[in-house]
């Protein structure tokens, strides 16, 4: 019997990645919902009823956990930015440690104690706010969790840089005074779309990017806000985006005030490195957290002046460049041309002459490269490594691989394949809580070469295992290279 659209009582057993509450229904079936803490009892509206699980919306808490605290933000539970403001920070770290242990349960290696965020509040150096129409006027805020047509007004927001709220207040007031409306992607009308803010927190530089629909009014409409923001903003842009998609894309980008880029400073290995940040270049969203992350990468790489380093999914070259002075040579690869252009600029900016960067899909590049590498760093997107890249790593001859992941689920999937190959051993797993109060956690993993050739027995066993697929249906590893090497 389906329970869809019924309100039922459930008990939360635990929190699972990415921050969902796993509950147990009376018939034993698992139900997933949000905002509940372990051991809490609640009334939940069932919105999806499948054979193996249910999804529900929290209606009311019947029995609260003793660990529950009052969230700092009044939008908590509506806005999708924070998951754990209802817990003390110490308990947040315990939860993250627990679901990392579960996701990486295939290994007996102890996971290091999670490194806490250096800042618990006001740490985000990038935010994207959306304009929306409310009660006959324009407002500015963030998307509601799971709903891209509803918004939560800002302020407050306690995880973004304090200067961002100052800008939001100014821009919101200007938009209201202009009598223009927010863009409606269903009607394809309206002017204001987004405000994207970036901060070089260690260098105290601020970039503002106002995104609007196309308009015949021209640049004059923004002159009042340019005059007001130029007093304290280092870089002010206007992006024109006439596409229907809610994503921030560029039809035209105009610098209204200041410098083309802001410049951030990161201290890695007791040395300062500088990186230009433009409106759309990738950069980690917590400057202080990034310093901890990159120093951990450097520590686990154990580089020497004789080593050649491959930096896959290198983005703007931040990791490779911060390691460059410790190795013989760095080679970086990324598919985004703008990112590689920024990497080359950062190369010159830091006076580094032993690194080169290539624009290419990583999985295509590893098919054709003739380089040999002593060390490899991979920092893939949330989807994890592709099958070809895993194949390449298994036979790369690298003595050490460091895997940086923002998604422990795909990290666990990839590591299991690599470790079970018998070619590399897991030596260290270090979680870093870069994003306090959210479900996100960065994980840095060190893999050491076995120094023993992959045996036919191990290799063929791996082939059979991967051919059978995996529990998550992620597909089959391309094992042509592996099969060839075993013949």
XYZ file of C-alpha atoms in Angstrom:
487
model
C 0.000 0.000 0.000
C 1.394 3.363 -1.048
C 1.846 6.016 1.620
C 2.282 8.870 -0.852
C 0.626 12.127 0.298
C 0.141 10.716 3.801
C 1.665 12.141 6.987
C 3.484 9.460 8.975
C 5.660 9.263 12.083
C 9.330 8.384 11.562
C 12.515 8.209 13.626
C 15.784 9.579 12.244
C 18.587 7.021 12.485
C 21.491 9.039 11.087
C 22.628 11.760 8.709
C 23.922 10.548 5.337
C 25.788 12.438 2.638
C 24.877 14.985 1.319
C 23.263 15.979 4.607
C 19.973 14.083 4.386
C 18.204 12.577 7.384
C 17.786 8.813 7.007
C 14.656 7.689 8.840
C 12.938 4.344 9.362
C 9.224 3.869 8.731
C 7.078 1.419 10.735
C 7.233 -1.137 7.892
C 11.061 -0.961 7.958
C 11.453 1.010 4.729
C 13.962 3.873 4.646
C 12.666 7.430 4.244
C 14.840 10.443 3.419
C 14.006 13.956 4.568
C 15.806 17.169 5.615
C 16.607 19.036 8.828
C 16.069 16.136 11.283
C 18.810 15.061 13.695
C 19.629 11.493 14.793
C 17.113 9.983 17.301
C 14.503 12.663 16.604
C 10.884 11.622 15.979
C 8.866 13.640 13.482
C 5.760 13.861 11.361
C 6.684 13.729 7.684
C 4.613 14.110 4.522
C 5.503 11.310 2.073
C 6.035 12.811 -1.389
C 7.656 9.818 -3.085
C 7.019 6.131 -2.367
C 9.296 3.682 -4.168
C 9.876 -0.042 -3.627
C 13.148 0.487 -1.759
C 12.819 3.971 -0.220
C 10.576 6.966 0.413
C 11.129 10.736 0.317
C 9.352 13.058 2.700
C 8.922 16.683 3.740
C 9.313 17.484 7.421
C 6.056 18.793 8.907
C 6.751 18.856 12.644
C 9.217 17.474 15.194
C 7.542 15.319 17.858
C 10.632 14.532 19.937
C 13.733 16.765 19.713
C 17.346 15.683 20.111
C 19.219 17.037 23.132
C 21.873 18.182 20.637
C 19.520 20.484 18.720
C 20.265 24.212 19.059
C 18.561 27.337 17.716
C 19.967 28.293 14.306
C 21.564 31.694 13.976
C 19.883 32.486 10.653
C 16.133 33.092 10.430
C 16.115 31.531 6.928
C 17.510 28.195 8.114
C 15.305 25.331 6.946
C 14.098 27.321 3.930
C 17.312 28.446 2.229
C 19.364 25.578 0.822
C 22.737 27.058 1.775
C 23.164 25.662 5.292
C 22.236 22.207 6.590
C 23.594 22.083 10.131
C 23.008 25.400 11.893
C 20.745 23.398 14.221
C 23.862 21.692 15.667
C 26.894 22.967 17.547
C 29.970 23.172 15.334
C 31.647 20.359 17.298
C 28.679 18.069 16.566
C 28.696 19.072 12.899
C 32.255 17.762 12.622
C 31.260 14.484 14.302
C 28.435 13.992 11.786
C 30.713 14.647 8.811
C 33.341 12.277 10.183
C 30.683 9.577 10.525
C 29.301 9.767 7.007
C 32.820 9.901 5.550
C 33.628 6.697 7.444
C 30.529 5.063 5.979
C 31.231 6.165 2.404
C 34.853 4.964 2.630
C 34.056 1.781 4.556
C 35.784 -0.416 1.948
C 39.159 0.514 3.465
C 40.509 -0.416 6.897
C 42.646 2.730 6.924
C 41.769 5.124 9.726
C 40.414 8.433 8.491
C 42.248 11.352 10.094
C 40.272 13.559 12.443
C 38.551 16.209 10.361
C 40.412 19.523 10.261
C 37.967 22.269 11.343
C 37.251 25.349 9.283
C 39.465 28.297 10.249
C 36.330 30.469 10.092
C 32.894 29.285 11.173
C 31.067 32.384 9.937
C 31.522 34.902 7.082
C 33.963 32.640 5.231
C 32.549 32.448 1.696
C 34.498 34.561 -0.807
C 31.969 34.048 -3.615
C 28.171 34.381 -3.620
C 25.542 34.520 -6.339
C 22.333 36.330 -5.389
C 19.182 36.378 -7.522
C 16.730 39.202 -8.113
C 13.047 38.325 -7.796
C 9.746 40.184 -7.814
C 7.898 40.391 -4.507
C 4.791 42.409 -3.602
C 5.059 44.704 -6.584
C 8.747 45.503 -6.254
C 12.146 43.917 -6.827
C 14.035 42.036 -4.101
C 17.334 40.172 -3.841
C 18.074 36.812 -2.261
C 18.882 33.123 -2.554
C 16.940 30.150 -3.909
C 14.795 28.158 -1.553
C 16.068 24.617 -1.078
C 14.920 22.462 -3.987
C 12.902 25.243 -5.591
C 14.337 27.452 -8.322
C 11.196 29.552 -8.641
C 11.048 30.697 -5.007
C 13.537 32.838 -3.108
C 14.655 33.761 0.400
C 15.425 37.486 0.859
C 18.941 38.509 1.964
C 20.066 39.731 4.468
C 20.642 37.822 6.639
C 23.387 35.454 5.514
C 26.048 34.507 8.035
C 28.371 32.391 5.912
C 29.185 34.971 3.227
C 31.794 37.707 3.600
C 30.473 40.678 5.603
C 31.189 43.084 2.718
C 28.732 41.136 0.559
C 25.802 42.118 2.759
C 26.846 45.763 2.479
C 26.780 45.461 -1.330
C 23.450 43.612 -1.279
C 21.822 46.391 0.733
C 23.093 49.064 -1.666
C 22.148 47.167 -4.837
C 18.722 46.198 -3.477
C 17.941 49.830 -2.608
C 19.075 50.965 -6.056
C 16.950 48.324 -7.809
C 13.840 49.332 -5.854
C 14.411 53.020 -6.610
C 14.862 52.312 -10.330
C 11.265 51.011 -10.590
C 12.550 48.241 -12.861
C 11.613 44.614 -12.232
C 13.442 41.331 -11.898
C 13.707 39.095 -14.918
C 10.919 36.518 -15.353
C 12.277 33.546 -17.320
C 8.772 32.307 -18.134
C 7.647 35.597 -19.688
C 11.189 36.495 -20.811
C 10.817 40.039 -19.527
C 12.258 42.170 -16.745
C 15.696 43.726 -16.226
C 17.576 42.638 -13.082
C 18.846 39.046 -12.909
C 21.766 38.409 -10.509
C 24.523 39.932 -8.431
C 27.721 37.879 -8.254
C 30.193 38.924 -5.557
C 33.808 37.831 -5.124
C 36.326 38.735 -2.440
C 40.083 38.295 -2.253
C 39.824 37.969 1.511
C 43.542 37.810 2.287
C 44.182 40.851 0.074
C 40.951 42.707 0.941
C 39.809 43.277 -2.640
C 36.172 43.145 -3.776
C 34.620 42.375 -7.178
C 30.946 43.038 -7.991
C 29.220 41.727 -11.126
C 25.659 42.961 -11.818
C 23.840 40.699 -14.259
C 20.838 42.012 -16.204
C 18.680 41.226 -19.192
C 19.344 43.100 -22.424
C 17.971 46.629 -22.418
C 17.666 49.582 -24.761
C 18.381 51.892 -21.811
C 22.108 51.282 -22.038
C 24.732 51.950 -19.416
C 23.044 55.101 -18.092
C 20.582 53.059 -16.052
C 23.443 51.746 -13.881
C 25.255 55.088 -13.405
C 23.865 55.749 -9.880
C 24.963 52.360 -8.572
C 28.394 52.712 -10.221
C 28.948 56.020 -8.407
C 27.927 54.545 -5.063
C 29.872 51.271 -5.284
C 33.051 52.697 -6.814
C 33.965 54.253 -3.441
C 34.884 50.846 -1.958
C 34.718 48.253 -4.780
C 37.935 47.329 -6.601
C 36.288 45.863 -9.696
C 32.719 46.458 -10.954
C 31.259 44.640 -13.957
C 28.007 44.613 -15.876
C 27.077 41.304 -17.490
C 24.298 41.273 -20.093
C 22.545 37.905 -20.293
C 19.542 37.588 -22.601
C 19.184 33.801 -22.425
C 16.185 32.169 -20.787
C 18.269 29.923 -18.545
C 18.591 30.938 -14.896
C 22.349 30.289 -15.050
C 24.716 33.266 -15.155
C 25.972 33.278 -18.751
C 27.508 36.087 -20.786
C 26.284 37.770 -23.920
C 28.331 40.861 -23.132
C 30.712 41.713 -20.282
C 31.485 45.369 -19.532
C 33.971 46.680 -16.958
C 32.256 49.689 -15.367
C 34.865 50.593 -12.766
C 38.282 49.603 -11.473
C 40.637 46.773 -12.385
C 39.813 43.790 -14.631
C 40.703 41.367 -11.806
C 41.069 41.214 -8.079
C 44.165 39.478 -6.718
C 44.217 36.927 -3.910
C 47.219 35.838 -1.844
C 47.606 32.270 -0.553
C 50.366 31.094 1.753
C 51.388 27.539 0.880
C 54.543 25.921 2.216
C 55.453 29.186 4.003
C 55.542 30.993 0.652
C 53.083 33.567 -0.707
C 51.441 32.975 -4.084
C 49.197 35.409 -5.948
C 46.209 34.605 -8.160
C 44.086 36.876 -10.331
C 40.342 36.360 -9.988
C 38.094 37.568 -12.815
C 34.266 37.501 -12.809
C 34.042 33.911 -14.085
C 37.355 32.279 -13.163
C 37.306 29.322 -10.768
C 38.678 29.812 -7.289
C 37.974 27.933 -4.058
C 35.187 29.653 -2.118
C 37.025 29.982 1.206
C 40.430 31.653 1.095
C 41.543 30.597 4.595
C 40.204 27.096 4.061
C 42.019 26.876 0.727
C 45.362 27.583 2.415
C 44.767 24.634 4.756
C 43.697 22.453 1.823
C 46.707 23.250 -0.376
C 49.178 22.896 2.471
C 47.739 19.449 3.091
C 48.163 18.566 -0.600
C 51.787 19.693 -0.432
C 52.369 17.628 2.707
C 50.897 14.430 1.211
C 52.681 14.834 -2.137
C 56.114 14.818 -0.442
C 57.670 16.468 -3.522
C 61.336 16.671 -4.382
C 63.326 18.769 -6.836
C 63.691 15.708 -9.089
C 59.943 15.127 -9.496
C 57.647 15.948 -12.393
C 54.080 16.733 -11.289
C 50.887 16.260 -13.305
C 47.986 18.479 -12.183
C 44.786 17.064 -13.739
C 41.636 19.215 -13.682
C 44.005 22.048 -12.797
C 41.551 24.948 -13.217
C 43.459 28.211 -12.908
C 46.599 26.347 -11.837
C 46.410 27.136 -8.137
C 47.559 23.734 -6.842
C 50.244 23.133 -9.466
C 51.711 26.612 -9.122
C 51.816 26.445 -5.331
C 53.825 23.206 -5.603
C 56.015 24.316 -8.530
C 58.918 25.593 -6.431
C 59.192 22.144 -4.789
C 59.428 20.067 -8.000
C 61.360 19.919 -11.254
C 58.367 20.521 -13.560
C 54.571 20.947 -13.464
C 52.142 20.031 -16.244
C 48.514 21.163 -15.837
C 45.475 20.105 -17.873
C 41.928 21.481 -17.897
C 39.113 21.566 -20.445
C 38.114 25.211 -19.855
C 40.115 27.634 -22.070
C 39.485 30.614 -19.772
C 40.838 28.660 -16.803
C 44.039 27.762 -18.652
C 44.428 31.376 -19.798
C 44.226 32.423 -16.135
C 46.708 29.697 -15.171
C 49.210 31.095 -17.668
C 48.677 34.604 -16.294
C 49.207 33.312 -12.751
C 52.391 31.600 -13.952
C 53.826 34.968 -14.968
C 52.413 36.711 -11.908
C 54.322 34.360 -9.604
C 57.493 34.365 -11.700
C 57.362 30.593 -12.184
C 59.177 29.142 -15.177
C 58.893 25.381 -14.687
C 55.178 24.895 -15.425
C 53.091 24.540 -18.567
C 49.344 24.246 -19.062
C 47.206 22.592 -21.738
C 43.581 23.099 -22.786
C 42.108 19.624 -23.206
C 39.635 17.164 -21.817
C 41.592 15.216 -19.212
C 40.331 11.883 -20.492
C 41.373 12.751 -24.060
C 44.735 14.158 -22.981
C 45.766 11.067 -21.011
C 45.110 8.969 -24.121
C 47.810 10.748 -26.088
C 50.387 12.037 -23.599
C 53.930 10.718 -23.774
C 54.975 12.313 -20.474
C 56.081 10.261 -17.494
C 55.182 11.637 -14.079
C 56.518 11.034 -10.591
C 53.585 12.724 -8.851
C 49.943 13.279 -9.824
C 47.300 15.550 -8.304
C 43.682 15.091 -9.383
C 40.984 17.560 -8.327
C 37.978 16.545 -10.449
C 34.468 18.019 -10.488
C 31.749 16.468 -8.325
C 31.190 13.646 -10.827
C 34.648 12.291 -9.987
C 37.183 10.685 -12.300
C 36.279 9.344 -15.709
C 36.967 5.741 -16.584
C 39.834 6.642 -18.932
C 41.540 8.765 -16.283
C 41.335 5.928 -13.747
C 42.824 3.619 -16.360
C 45.645 6.095 -16.947
C 46.408 6.408 -13.243
C 46.641 2.647 -12.788
C 49.542 2.517 -15.245
C 51.026 5.989 -14.872
C 54.210 4.865 -13.064
C 53.648 7.729 -10.630
C 55.051 6.941 -7.213
C 52.381 9.020 -5.478
C 48.875 10.265 -6.319
C 46.965 12.846 -4.291
C 43.210 12.914 -4.911
C 41.354 16.077 -3.843
C 37.582 15.626 -3.702
C 34.547 17.763 -2.912
C 32.250 14.728 -3.232
C 33.086 11.815 -0.905
C 30.516 9.612 -2.651
C 32.282 9.593 -6.038
C 35.639 9.631 -4.234
C 34.769 6.321 -2.567
C 33.711 4.811 -5.884
C 36.961 5.821 -7.621
C 39.276 4.865 -4.750
C 37.793 1.391 -4.495
C 38.648 0.668 -8.133
C 42.172 2.084 -7.805
C 42.979 0.270 -4.548
C 41.536 -3.067 -5.667
C 43.776 -2.958 -8.735
C 46.656 -3.775 -6.409
C 48.776 -1.057 -7.984
C 48.311 1.653 -5.346
C 47.815 1.615 -1.598
C 45.835 4.150 0.388
C 48.183 5.725 2.916
C 46.270 8.714 4.297
C 42.753 10.189 4.222
C 42.449 13.757 5.507
C 39.027 15.476 5.627
C 38.930 19.270 5.846
C 35.801 21.184 6.810
C 36.180 24.129 4.486
C 32.431 24.917 4.518
C 31.055 25.151 8.068
C 27.283 24.646 8.589
C 26.868 22.989 5.168
C 26.940 19.304 4.257
C 30.069 19.773 2.147
C 33.500 18.501 3.109
C 36.791 18.424 1.215
C 38.841 15.232 1.390
C 42.527 14.869 0.484
C 43.731 11.314 -0.118
C 47.273 10.001 -0.612
C 47.927 6.892 -2.726
C 51.373 5.317 -2.830
C 52.635 3.057 -5.594
C 52.869 -0.584 -4.574
C 56.205 -0.737 -6.462
C 55.090 -4.218 -7.457
C 53.925 -4.828 -10.993
C 50.245 -5.538 -11.400
C 50.013 -9.319 -11.516
C 47.906 -11.122 -14.058
C 45.911 -12.718 -11.263
C 45.043 -9.360 -9.680
C 44.441 -7.695 -13.035
C 42.088 -10.341 -14.368
C 40.192 -10.434 -11.094
C 39.732 -6.666 -11.388
C 38.495 -7.013 -14.967
C 35.857 -9.543 -13.919
C 34.749 -7.396 -10.980
C 34.396 -4.224 -13.023
C 32.672 -6.011 -15.896
C 29.938 -6.969 -13.449
C 29.376 -3.252 -12.844
C 29.012 -1.691 -9.425
C 26.120 -1.181 -7.001
C 25.509 2.382 -8.094
C 25.302 1.502 -11.768
C 28.076 3.914 -12.680
C 29.096 1.765 -15.635
C 32.149 -0.196 -16.584
C 35.799 0.819 -16.410
C 37.397 0.884 -19.853
C 39.965 -1.855 -19.426
C 41.480 -2.087 -22.878
C 44.847 -0.857 -21.637
C 44.703 -3.208 -18.680
C 43.732 -6.251 -20.775
C 46.479 -5.487 -23.270
C 49.092 -5.285 -20.516
C 48.118 -8.684 -19.168
C 48.496 -10.524 -22.484
